[in-house]
Amino acid sequence: MSDFGGMEELLQDFLMESTDLLSDVDNKLVELEKRPEDKALLNDIFRGFHTIKGGAGFLNVGPMVNLCHRTENLFDKLRNGELHITPEVMDVILDATGIVRDMFGTLGQGLMVADADPDVLNALDAVLSGQQLSKAEEATAAAPVAAAPAPASAPAPAAATANGPDWNALHQAIVPQAASTAAAAPAPAPAPTSAPAAAPAQELITAAEHLPAVKQPAKPVANKQPSSAGNSSGPQENTIRIDTVRLDMVLNLSGEIGLTKNRLTTLRTEILQGNRDGNTLRSLDEAISQLDLLVGDLQNAVMKTRMQPIGRLFQKYPRLARDLARQLGKEVELVLSGEETELDKTMIEDLNDPLVHLVRNAVDHGVESPEERIAAGKKPQSLIQLTAEQVGDHIQIEITDDGKGMNPDALRRKAIEKGLIDQETANGLDEKQCLQLIFMPGFSTKDQISSVSGRGVGMDVVRTNIQKLNGRIDINSLPGEGTRISISLPLTLAILPVLVVRACNQPFAVPLAMVREIITIDPNAIQEVSGKPTIVVRDEILPLRTLAGLLGWEPTQKPYFGVLMQSAEKSFILAIDSFVGRDDVVIKPLQNIRPKGVAGATLSGDGSVVLVLDMEDLLSSSDGTNGQVRTSELISA
């Protein structure tokens, strides 16, 4: 039961507004540390914090009011010149704002907060009284940077059969349910997970009939722990702020569609009454064309209501970078750009953990200490840039540092040392593939495990989460000059561009973002390299995989076509029977069953069900021979 009986709506409004205000305060505090004489910036901080205190007072949240009041007194002394900004004073202030953020998490669960940590209150009182912080108090005041959250444990992969999911049974079970899936509401693509062993056909039918979106449960937030600015401050928001102009556009389009529907109803009546002359049929064609345009416009307008500026996410990271740099004894400036770039709200929330890891990794691994930078002829303060921009129908996010960069040979040696790859595999890696080794589970360049890094988890989380968002991640690095990590994401997960192909007389959809080009397969061009079939495309040797083989099926014909695909760190050619074409689809998740290699299902124009493949999952589930083309069969066919 909530401790705020009858005030839940006011509480949620307060949390939504105050969370944004507090993030803005944190960012401005980091800027104030760089420009301590900027009185206008200090006044903005004062006003934001005072607004938070006023809302807490209205809701009778005494501990938060007490903490905010003491912090305001400190701001007042700074404004009047009685105190001056130092790193130690800023640590105390940021520790207080971190406690306020954690209190938001407790309030989000409908619970009253406890009193703030006495050590933090004592540190505030010590600064207010002009006392010099002791070493113990300085350690308390410095906001510790919590370790990045570990990825949620996933169930162990399980196949429906010894060789993988029973694709024939899956199709036979889902296809008859096309009519029921047609009525399902659009939902974002779910993260594919493993299928339970030997799923009965009835479960598959039920999965196709019910396709709801899945929401993650909110995680409780401890009240006493200092906050990390990069972590979530409470339960995941299930509300969204929408510009009224966009809502007006949706309303207007809905009205236009209603008028077109009335016109179609009239024409239908005329046709049923036998009036089928040229004018009536021409009017019917025009009405259908008009409806098609309006529905497309409405779809785009609805998608825009889900779009939010990525700046709401970016604003968390200056505080995160500052705290971690202080902890590691480094001088770091984080520069943000492209905050106005818009992205689907659900994707913004799912991007938080990967970007937290990348920012932390840049500060911890990427940039050097001031002494090392001076010795290398660089400025003592390092620069990290986090940018976002829309490129076509994708969003490009880049994080760049001017640090020490990465040595591909050193990464290769470290992977061998940790037993992640063998010597033969390592010898076959080029420089770009060596850089991708940092995403392997268990890989770390640190020999000692600390609270910040060393377990080899963070970058694995980054790649896994980006792949769940149907995105791609790329690395470029030069030793001594720095590293650039680029993330490419679709604008939304609600609609996915796909290429529909056929294998063994069944249609399948593969994400268009992975498709580089389409080629014809000449059996004479197939060569064996290390016993595996390959094709040379513009001096690039690419392995050849059959879609039928990946699915565990026997091919019904010789594959004439190939899809040149880019999968994470490698490229390959997917051999298929034929093409259906390109399409933009709404993915429906399969409830209660997660076949390996299947992201979900969609409906084609003729009403049939098409499985949308998760190629990364499908490739990882195949063994060393599964999906390989038999060269002799292709040549003799």
mmCIF file of C-alpha atoms in Angstrom, residues 254-582:
data_model
loop_
_atom_site.group_PDB
_atom_site.id
_atom_site.type_symbol
_atom_site.label_atom_id
_atom_site.label_comp_id
_atom_site.label_asym_id
_atom_site.label_seq_id
_atom_site.Cartn_x
_atom_site.Cartn_y
_atom_site.Cartn_z
ATOM 1 C CA SER A 254 -8.060 10.463 -37.770
ATOM 2 C CA GLY A 255 -10.821 12.812 -38.929
ATOM 3 C CA GLU A 256 -9.676 12.551 -42.561
ATOM 4 C CA ILE A 257 -9.638 8.760 -42.322
ATOM 5 C CA GLY A 258 -13.170 8.845 -40.931
ATOM 6 C CA LEU A 259 -14.360 10.866 -43.922
ATOM 7 C CA THR A 260 -12.651 8.469 -46.328
ATOM 8 C CA LYS A 261 -14.240 5.529 -44.531
ATOM 9 C CA ASN A 262 -17.669 7.104 -45.022
ATOM 10 C CA ARG A 263 -16.916 7.559 -48.735
ATOM 11 C CA LEU A 264 -15.908 3.884 -49.038
ATOM 12 C CA THR A 265 -19.083 2.807 -47.250
ATOM 13 C CA THR A 266 -21.183 4.777 -49.738
ATOM 14 C CA LEU A 267 -19.321 3.314 -52.720
ATOM 15 C CA ARG A 268 -19.687 -0.195 -51.289
ATOM 16 C CA THR A 269 -23.457 0.303 -51.067
ATOM 17 C CA GLU A 270 -23.617 1.518 -54.677
ATOM 18 C CA ILE A 271 -21.606 -1.472 -55.919
ATOM 19 C CA LEU A 272 -23.762 -3.943 -53.972
ATOM 20 C CA GLN A 273 -26.815 -2.340 -55.579
ATOM 21 C CA GLY A 274 -25.342 -3.140 -59.007
ATOM 22 C CA ASN A 275 -23.912 0.273 -59.896
ATOM 23 C CA ARG A 276 -20.530 -0.815 -61.320
ATOM 24 C CA ASP A 277 -19.971 1.726 -64.063
ATOM 25 C CA GLY A 278 -16.592 3.288 -64.775
ATOM 26 C CA ASN A 279 -17.155 6.375 -62.615
ATOM 27 C CA THR A 280 -18.030 4.303 -59.524
ATOM 28 C CA LEU A 281 -15.002 2.046 -59.918
ATOM 29 C CA ARG A 282 -12.773 5.059 -60.536
ATOM 30 C CA SER A 283 -14.136 6.722 -57.365
ATOM 31 C CA LEU A 284 -13.473 3.497 -55.449
ATOM 32 C CA ASP A 285 -9.879 3.429 -56.669
ATOM 33 C CA GLU A 286 -9.370 7.075 -55.676
ATOM 34 C CA ALA A 287 -10.857 6.501 -52.213
ATOM 35 C CA ILE A 288 -8.613 3.496 -51.596
ATOM 36 C CA SER A 289 -5.553 5.461 -52.730
ATOM 37 C CA GLN A 290 -6.537 8.312 -50.428
ATOM 38 C CA LEU A 291 -6.981 5.904 -47.529
ATOM 39 C CA ASP A 292 -3.565 4.397 -48.229
ATOM 40 C CA LEU A 293 -1.912 7.826 -48.054
ATOM 41 C CA LEU A 294 -3.783 8.815 -44.899
ATOM 42 C CA VAL A 295 -2.943 5.570 -43.098
ATOM 43 C CA GLY A 296 0.736 6.048 -43.988
ATOM 44 C CA ASP A 297 0.644 9.624 -42.685
ATOM 45 C CA LEU A 298 -1.138 8.504 -39.518
ATOM 46 C CA GLN A 299 1.440 5.784 -38.933
ATOM 47 C CA ASN A 300 4.260 8.316 -39.239
ATOM 48 C CA ALA A 301 2.450 10.770 -36.955
ATOM 49 C CA VAL A 302 1.929 8.096 -34.283
ATOM 50 C CA MET A 303 5.575 7.102 -34.526
ATOM 51 C CA LYS A 304 6.565 10.723 -33.934
ATOM 52 C CA THR A 305 4.589 10.768 -30.682
ATOM 53 C CA ARG A 306 6.995 8.096 -29.418
ATOM 54 C CA MET A 307 10.075 10.100 -30.397
ATOM 55 C CA GLN A 308 11.990 11.883 -27.638
ATOM 56 C CA PRO A 309 15.205 13.941 -27.729
ATOM 57 C CA ILE A 310 18.200 11.832 -26.778
ATOM 58 C CA GLY A 311 19.455 14.746 -24.687
ATOM 59 C CA ARG A 312 17.265 13.480 -21.817
ATOM 60 C CA LEU A 313 19.583 10.467 -21.726
ATOM 61 C CA PHE A 314 22.831 12.295 -22.432
ATOM 62 C CA GLN A 315 22.338 14.712 -19.549
ATOM 63 C CA LYS A 316 23.074 11.914 -17.063
ATOM 64 C CA TYR A 317 26.638 11.366 -18.201
ATOM 65 C CA PRO A 318 28.630 14.553 -17.358
ATOM 66 C CA ARG A 319 28.082 13.813 -13.664
ATOM 67 C CA LEU A 320 29.015 10.154 -14.198
ATOM 68 C CA ALA A 321 32.247 11.065 -16.033
ATOM 69 C CA ARG A 322 33.170 13.692 -13.453
ATOM 70 C CA ASP A 323 32.697 11.359 -10.466
ATOM 71 C CA LEU A 324 34.658 8.516 -12.043
ATOM 72 C CA ALA A 325 37.487 10.836 -13.139
ATOM 73 C CA ARG A 326 37.751 12.137 -9.560
ATOM 74 C CA GLN A 327 37.879 8.594 -8.251
ATOM 75 C CA LEU A 328 40.652 7.618 -10.693
ATOM 76 C CA GLY A 329 42.638 10.838 -10.367
ATOM 77 C CA LYS A 330 42.115 11.888 -13.991
ATOM 78 C CA GLU A 331 41.117 15.170 -15.620
ATOM 79 C CA VAL A 332 38.266 14.577 -18.071
ATOM 80 C CA GLU A 333 35.922 16.849 -19.999
ATOM 81 C CA LEU A 334 32.838 15.233 -21.520
ATOM 82 C CA VAL A 335 31.418 17.215 -24.455
ATOM 83 C CA LEU A 336 27.879 16.445 -25.669
ATOM 84 C CA SER A 337 26.423 17.276 -29.077
ATOM 85 C CA GLY A 338 23.289 16.329 -30.988
ATOM 86 C CA GLU A 339 21.083 16.242 -27.878
ATOM 87 C CA GLU A 340 18.101 17.351 -29.974
ATOM 88 C CA THR A 341 18.284 14.146 -32.076
ATOM 89 C CA GLU A 342 15.075 12.175 -31.593
ATOM 90 C CA LEU A 343 14.781 8.443 -30.952
ATOM 91 C CA ASP A 344 12.005 6.060 -29.925
ATOM 92 C CA LYS A 345 11.419 6.424 -26.168
ATOM 93 C CA THR A 346 11.666 2.692 -25.487
ATOM 94 C CA MET A 347 15.032 2.605 -27.238
ATOM 95 C CA ILE A 348 16.290 5.586 -25.244
ATOM 96 C CA GLU A 349 15.574 3.713 -22.020
ATOM 97 C CA ASP A 350 17.320 0.549 -23.290
ATOM 98 C CA LEU A 351 20.350 2.586 -24.383
ATOM 99 C CA ASN A 352 21.146 3.744 -20.860
ATOM 100 C CA ASP A 353 23.182 0.711 -19.743
ATOM 101 C CA PRO A 354 25.302 0.468 -22.928
ATOM 102 C CA LEU A 355 26.151 4.176 -22.866
ATOM 103 C CA VAL A 356 26.949 4.056 -19.142
ATOM 104 C CA HIS A 357 29.449 1.281 -19.852
ATOM 105 C CA LEU A 358 30.961 3.133 -22.817
ATOM 106 C CA VAL A 359 31.402 6.395 -20.889
ATOM 107 C CA ARG A 360 32.916 4.561 -17.931
ATOM 108 C CA ASN A 361 35.153 2.549 -20.242
ATOM 109 C CA ALA A 362 36.404 5.703 -21.968
ATOM 110 C CA VAL A 363 37.273 7.307 -18.624
ATOM 111 C CA ASP A 364 38.780 4.160 -17.074
ATOM 112 C CA HIS A 365 40.496 2.454 -20.029
ATOM 113 C CA GLY A 366 40.532 5.018 -22.817
ATOM 114 C CA VAL A 367 42.162 8.146 -21.425
ATOM 115 C CA GLU A 368 45.422 8.421 -19.531
ATOM 116 C CA SER A 369 46.305 10.062 -16.241
ATOM 117 C CA PRO A 370 47.532 13.686 -16.402
ATOM 118 C CA GLU A 371 51.114 12.539 -15.839
ATOM 119 C CA GLU A 372 50.945 10.011 -18.683
ATOM 120 C CA ARG A 373 49.373 12.564 -21.029
ATOM 121 C CA ILE A 374 52.064 15.176 -20.284
ATOM 122 C CA ALA A 375 54.776 12.563 -20.881
ATOM 123 C CA ALA A 376 53.139 11.756 -24.246
ATOM 124 C CA GLY A 377 53.066 15.442 -25.233
ATOM 125 C CA LYS A 378 49.320 15.865 -24.678
ATOM 126 C CA LYS A 379 47.273 18.299 -22.597
ATOM 127 C CA PRO A 380 46.730 17.016 -19.036
ATOM 128 C CA GLN A 381 42.946 17.205 -19.454
ATOM 129 C CA SER A 382 41.498 14.529 -21.747
ATOM 130 C CA LEU A 383 38.515 15.069 -24.021
ATOM 131 C CA ILE A 384 35.635 12.614 -24.459
ATOM 132 C CA GLN A 385 32.912 13.440 -26.991
ATOM 133 C CA LEU A 386 29.432 11.890 -27.036
ATOM 134 C CA THR A 387 27.483 12.741 -30.186
ATOM 135 C CA ALA A 388 24.227 11.735 -31.873
ATOM 136 C CA GLU A 389 22.845 12.492 -35.323
ATOM 137 C CA GLN A 390 20.237 11.114 -37.682
ATOM 138 C CA VAL A 391 21.676 9.559 -40.839
ATOM 139 C CA GLY A 392 18.893 8.491 -43.205
ATOM 140 C CA ASP A 393 16.536 6.162 -41.337
ATOM 141 C CA HIS A 394 19.133 5.402 -38.644
ATOM 142 C CA ILE A 395 20.569 7.155 -35.606
ATOM 143 C CA GLN A 396 24.355 7.308 -35.341
ATOM 144 C CA ILE A 397 25.778 7.600 -31.803
ATOM 145 C CA GLU A 398 29.530 7.990 -31.341
ATOM 146 C CA ILE A 399 31.741 8.175 -28.284
ATOM 147 C CA THR A 400 35.270 9.375 -29.018
ATOM 148 C CA ASP A 401 38.261 9.876 -26.736
ATOM 149 C CA ASP A 402 41.754 11.284 -27.297
ATOM 150 C CA GLY A 403 43.389 8.666 -25.091
ATOM 151 C CA LYS A 404 45.937 5.936 -25.622
ATOM 152 C CA GLY A 405 43.936 3.919 -28.144
ATOM 153 C CA MET A 406 44.068 0.142 -28.513
ATOM 154 C CA ASN A 407 46.756 -2.106 -29.962
ATOM 155 C CA PRO A 408 45.179 -4.973 -31.979
ATOM 156 C CA ASP A 409 48.154 -7.285 -31.345
ATOM 157 C CA ALA A 410 47.957 -6.658 -27.602
ATOM 158 C CA LEU A 411 44.227 -7.467 -27.629
ATOM 159 C CA ARG A 412 44.914 -10.676 -29.555
ATOM 160 C CA ARG A 413 47.556 -11.747 -26.999
ATOM 161 C CA LYS A 414 45.284 -10.924 -24.075
ATOM 162 C CA ALA A 415 42.425 -13.000 -25.552
ATOM 163 C CA ILE A 416 44.772 -15.981 -25.947
ATOM 164 C CA GLU A 417 46.108 -15.483 -22.427
ATOM 165 C CA LYS A 418 42.578 -15.575 -20.986
ATOM 166 C CA GLY A 419 41.708 -18.683 -23.003
ATOM 167 C CA LEU A 420 38.957 -16.958 -24.982
ATOM 168 C CA ILE A 421 40.402 -17.948 -28.383
ATOM 169 C CA ASP A 422 43.080 -20.372 -29.523
ATOM 170 C CA GLN A 423 46.257 -19.523 -31.397
ATOM 171 C CA GLU A 424 44.924 -20.706 -34.759
ATOM 172 C CA THR A 425 41.821 -18.512 -34.475
ATOM 173 C CA ALA A 426 43.938 -15.558 -33.361
ATOM 174 C CA ASN A 427 46.223 -15.873 -36.381
ATOM 175 C CA GLY A 428 43.226 -15.541 -38.698
ATOM 176 C CA LEU A 429 41.996 -12.259 -37.204
ATOM 177 C CA ASP A 430 42.631 -8.963 -38.943
ATOM 178 C CA GLU A 431 43.031 -5.682 -37.046
ATOM 179 C CA LYS A 432 39.308 -4.832 -37.109
ATOM 180 C CA GLN A 433 38.374 -8.268 -35.775
ATOM 181 C CA CYS A 434 40.992 -7.938 -33.040
ATOM 182 C CA LEU A 435 39.324 -4.734 -31.848
ATOM 183 C CA GLN A 436 36.013 -6.609 -31.649
ATOM 184 C CA LEU A 437 37.583 -8.991 -29.099
ATOM 185 C CA ILE A 438 36.820 -6.473 -26.340
ATOM 186 C CA PHE A 439 33.137 -7.467 -26.644
ATOM 187 C CA MET A 440 33.808 -11.110 -25.737
ATOM 188 C CA PRO A 441 32.418 -12.226 -22.342
ATOM 189 C CA GLY A 442 35.258 -12.360 -19.838
ATOM 190 C CA PHE A 443 37.646 -10.168 -21.854
ATOM 191 C CA SER A 444 39.418 -7.407 -19.938
ATOM 192 C CA THR A 445 42.766 -5.703 -20.333
ATOM 193 C CA LYS A 446 42.971 -5.183 -16.568
ATOM 194 C CA ASP A 447 44.939 -7.717 -14.543
ATOM 195 C CA GLN A 448 43.394 -6.592 -11.243
ATOM 196 C CA ILE A 449 39.649 -6.495 -10.576
ATOM 197 C CA SER A 450 38.421 -3.207 -9.090
ATOM 198 C CA SER A 451 35.035 -1.693 -8.291
ATOM 199 C CA VAL A 452 35.188 -0.013 -11.713
ATOM 200 C CA SER A 453 36.411 -2.713 -14.093
ATOM 201 C CA GLY A 454 38.296 -5.947 -14.610
ATOM 202 C CA ARG A 455 35.566 -8.582 -14.754
ATOM 203 C CA GLY A 456 35.074 -8.518 -18.532
ATOM 204 C CA VAL A 457 31.327 -7.909 -18.325
ATOM 205 C CA GLY A 458 30.734 -4.295 -19.387
ATOM 206 C CA MET A 459 31.516 -4.429 -23.107
ATOM 207 C CA ASP A 460 29.699 -7.745 -23.489
ATOM 208 C CA VAL A 461 26.619 -5.986 -22.067
ATOM 209 C CA VAL A 462 27.102 -3.191 -24.605
ATOM 210 C CA ARG A 463 27.123 -5.476 -27.650
ATOM 211 C CA THR A 464 24.286 -7.673 -26.361
ATOM 212 C CA ASN A 465 22.002 -4.718 -25.680
ATOM 213 C CA ILE A 466 22.789 -3.005 -28.980
ATOM 214 C CA GLN A 467 22.014 -6.216 -30.880
ATOM 215 C CA LYS A 468 18.679 -6.485 -29.039
ATOM 216 C CA LEU A 469 17.864 -3.059 -30.451
ATOM 217 C CA ASN A 470 18.660 -4.312 -33.994
ATOM 218 C CA GLY A 471 21.686 -2.048 -34.015
ATOM 219 C CA ARG A 472 25.327 -2.364 -35.013
ATOM 220 C CA ILE A 473 28.476 -1.314 -33.181
ATOM 221 C CA ASP A 474 31.844 -0.561 -34.766
ATOM 222 C CA ILE A 475 35.271 0.358 -33.360
ATOM 223 C CA ASN A 476 38.119 2.406 -34.796
ATOM 224 C CA SER A 477 41.251 2.974 -32.759
ATOM 225 C CA LEU A 478 44.792 4.227 -33.292
ATOM 226 C CA PRO A 479 47.453 3.570 -30.620
ATOM 227 C CA GLY A 480 48.444 6.822 -28.966
ATOM 228 C CA GLU A 481 45.670 8.844 -30.604
ATOM 229 C CA GLY A 482 42.368 7.551 -29.236
ATOM 230 C CA THR A 483 39.317 5.421 -29.914
ATOM 231 C CA ARG A 484 35.966 5.981 -31.634
ATOM 232 C CA ILE A 485 33.038 3.637 -30.990
ATOM 233 C CA SER A 486 30.076 4.057 -33.352
ATOM 234 C CA ILE A 487 26.561 2.722 -32.755
ATOM 235 C CA SER A 488 23.974 2.610 -35.545
ATOM 236 C CA LEU A 489 20.344 2.165 -34.500
ATOM 237 C CA PRO A 490 16.985 2.176 -36.283
ATOM 238 C CA LEU A 491 14.747 5.122 -35.463
ATOM 239 C CA THR A 492 12.143 2.830 -33.895
ATOM 240 C CA LEU A 493 11.618 -0.817 -33.044
ATOM 241 C CA ALA A 494 7.885 -0.643 -33.692
ATOM 242 C CA ILE A 495 8.437 -0.963 -37.461
ATOM 243 C CA LEU A 496 11.340 -2.970 -38.846
ATOM 244 C CA PRO A 497 12.549 -2.809 -42.468
ATOM 245 C CA VAL A 498 13.171 -6.390 -43.629
ATOM 246 C CA LEU A 499 14.128 -8.398 -46.693
ATOM 247 C CA VAL A 500 11.725 -11.307 -47.199
ATOM 248 C CA VAL A 501 13.419 -14.388 -48.647
ATOM 249 C CA ARG A 502 12.397 -17.985 -49.286
ATOM 250 C CA ALA A 503 14.053 -21.227 -48.247
ATOM 251 C CA CYS A 504 12.480 -24.681 -48.710
ATOM 252 C CA ASN A 505 9.238 -23.056 -49.914
ATOM 253 C CA GLN A 506 8.871 -21.033 -46.695
ATOM 254 C CA PRO A 507 9.154 -17.231 -46.393
ATOM 255 C CA PHE A 508 11.457 -15.682 -43.797
ATOM 256 C CA ALA A 509 12.295 -12.064 -42.982
ATOM 257 C CA VAL A 510 15.823 -10.879 -42.191
ATOM 258 C CA PRO A 511 16.586 -7.367 -40.868
ATOM 259 C CA LEU A 512 17.438 -5.046 -43.741
ATOM 260 C CA ALA A 513 20.055 -3.300 -41.586
ATOM 261 C CA MET A 514 22.269 -6.390 -41.908
ATOM 262 C CA VAL A 515 21.948 -6.609 -45.713
ATOM 263 C CA ARG A 516 24.818 -5.127 -47.730
ATOM 264 C CA GLU A 517 23.840 -6.327 -51.189
ATOM 265 C CA ILE A 518 22.260 -9.169 -53.172
ATOM 266 C CA ILE A 519 24.316 -11.321 -55.529
ATOM 267 C CA THR A 520 23.821 -14.330 -57.773
ATOM 268 C CA ILE A 521 25.734 -17.465 -56.860
ATOM 269 C CA ASP A 522 27.918 -18.921 -59.588
ATOM 270 C CA PRO A 523 28.868 -22.500 -58.584
ATOM 271 C CA ASN A 524 32.173 -22.101 -60.440
ATOM 272 C CA ALA A 525 33.096 -19.142 -58.220
ATOM 273 C CA ILE A 526 32.860 -21.195 -55.007
ATOM 274 C CA GLN A 527 36.255 -22.047 -53.512
ATOM 275 C CA GLU A 528 37.179 -24.046 -50.465
ATOM 276 C CA VAL A 529 39.298 -22.359 -47.798
ATOM 277 C CA SER A 530 40.261 -24.563 -44.850
ATOM 278 C CA GLY A 531 37.625 -27.020 -46.001
ATOM 279 C CA LYS A 532 34.828 -24.433 -45.963
ATOM 280 C CA PRO A 533 33.103 -22.962 -49.035
ATOM 281 C CA THR A 534 33.776 -19.299 -49.752
ATOM 282 C CA ILE A 535 33.183 -16.743 -52.487
ATOM 283 C CA VAL A 536 35.488 -13.844 -53.343
ATOM 284 C CA VAL A 537 33.558 -10.571 -53.669
ATOM 285 C CA ARG A 538 35.693 -7.574 -54.690
ATOM 286 C CA ASP A 539 38.876 -9.139 -53.225
ATOM 287 C CA GLU A 540 37.043 -10.006 -49.976
ATOM 288 C CA ILE A 541 36.888 -13.715 -49.078
ATOM 289 C CA LEU A 542 33.453 -14.406 -47.580
ATOM 290 C CA PRO A 543 32.152 -17.660 -46.055
ATOM 291 C CA LEU A 544 29.019 -19.165 -47.610
ATOM 292 C CA ARG A 545 26.130 -20.301 -45.377
ATOM 293 C CA THR A 546 22.762 -21.691 -46.460
ATOM 294 C CA LEU A 547 19.595 -20.527 -44.743
ATOM 295 C CA ALA A 548 18.182 -24.053 -45.046
ATOM 296 C CA GLY A 549 21.281 -25.431 -43.308
ATOM 297 C CA LEU A 550 21.055 -22.890 -40.484
ATOM 298 C CA LEU A 551 17.435 -23.937 -39.942
ATOM 299 C CA GLY A 552 18.385 -27.624 -39.918
ATOM 300 C CA TRP A 553 16.463 -28.401 -43.119
ATOM 301 C CA GLU A 554 17.481 -30.326 -46.186
ATOM 302 C CA PRO A 555 17.634 -27.945 -49.188
ATOM 303 C CA THR A 556 14.923 -28.531 -51.798
ATOM 304 C CA GLN A 557 16.898 -26.937 -54.635
ATOM 305 C CA LYS A 558 20.220 -25.410 -55.513
ATOM 306 C CA PRO A 559 20.463 -21.859 -54.075
ATOM 307 C CA TYR A 560 20.875 -19.400 -56.949
ATOM 308 C CA PHE A 561 20.963 -16.230 -54.866
ATOM 309 C CA GLY A 562 23.045 -14.935 -52.007
ATOM 310 C CA VAL A 563 22.538 -12.109 -49.538
ATOM 311 C CA LEU A 564 25.801 -10.442 -48.519
ATOM 312 C CA MET A 565 25.242 -9.741 -44.832
ATOM 313 C CA GLN A 566 27.172 -7.907 -42.129
ATOM 314 C CA SER A 567 26.852 -9.693 -38.799
ATOM 315 C CA ALA A 568 28.531 -7.875 -35.893
ATOM 316 C CA GLU A 569 32.255 -8.239 -36.546
ATOM 317 C CA LYS A 570 32.134 -10.394 -39.699
ATOM 318 C CA SER A 571 30.545 -10.583 -43.133
ATOM 319 C CA PHE A 572 29.134 -13.673 -44.823
ATOM 320 C CA ILE A 573 26.939 -14.728 -47.745
ATOM 321 C CA LEU A 574 23.559 -16.259 -46.934
ATOM 322 C CA ALA A 575 22.472 -18.640 -49.695
ATOM 323 C CA ILE A 576 18.698 -18.670 -50.327
ATOM 324 C CA ASP A 577 16.241 -20.072 -52.859
ATOM 325 C CA SER A 578 14.538 -16.837 -53.965
ATOM 326 C CA PHE A 579 13.370 -13.375 -52.915
ATOM 327 C CA VAL A 580 9.927 -12.062 -52.062
ATOM 328 C CA GLY A 581 10.961 -8.419 -51.654
ATOM 329 C CA ARG A 582 11.550 -5.592 -49.196
#
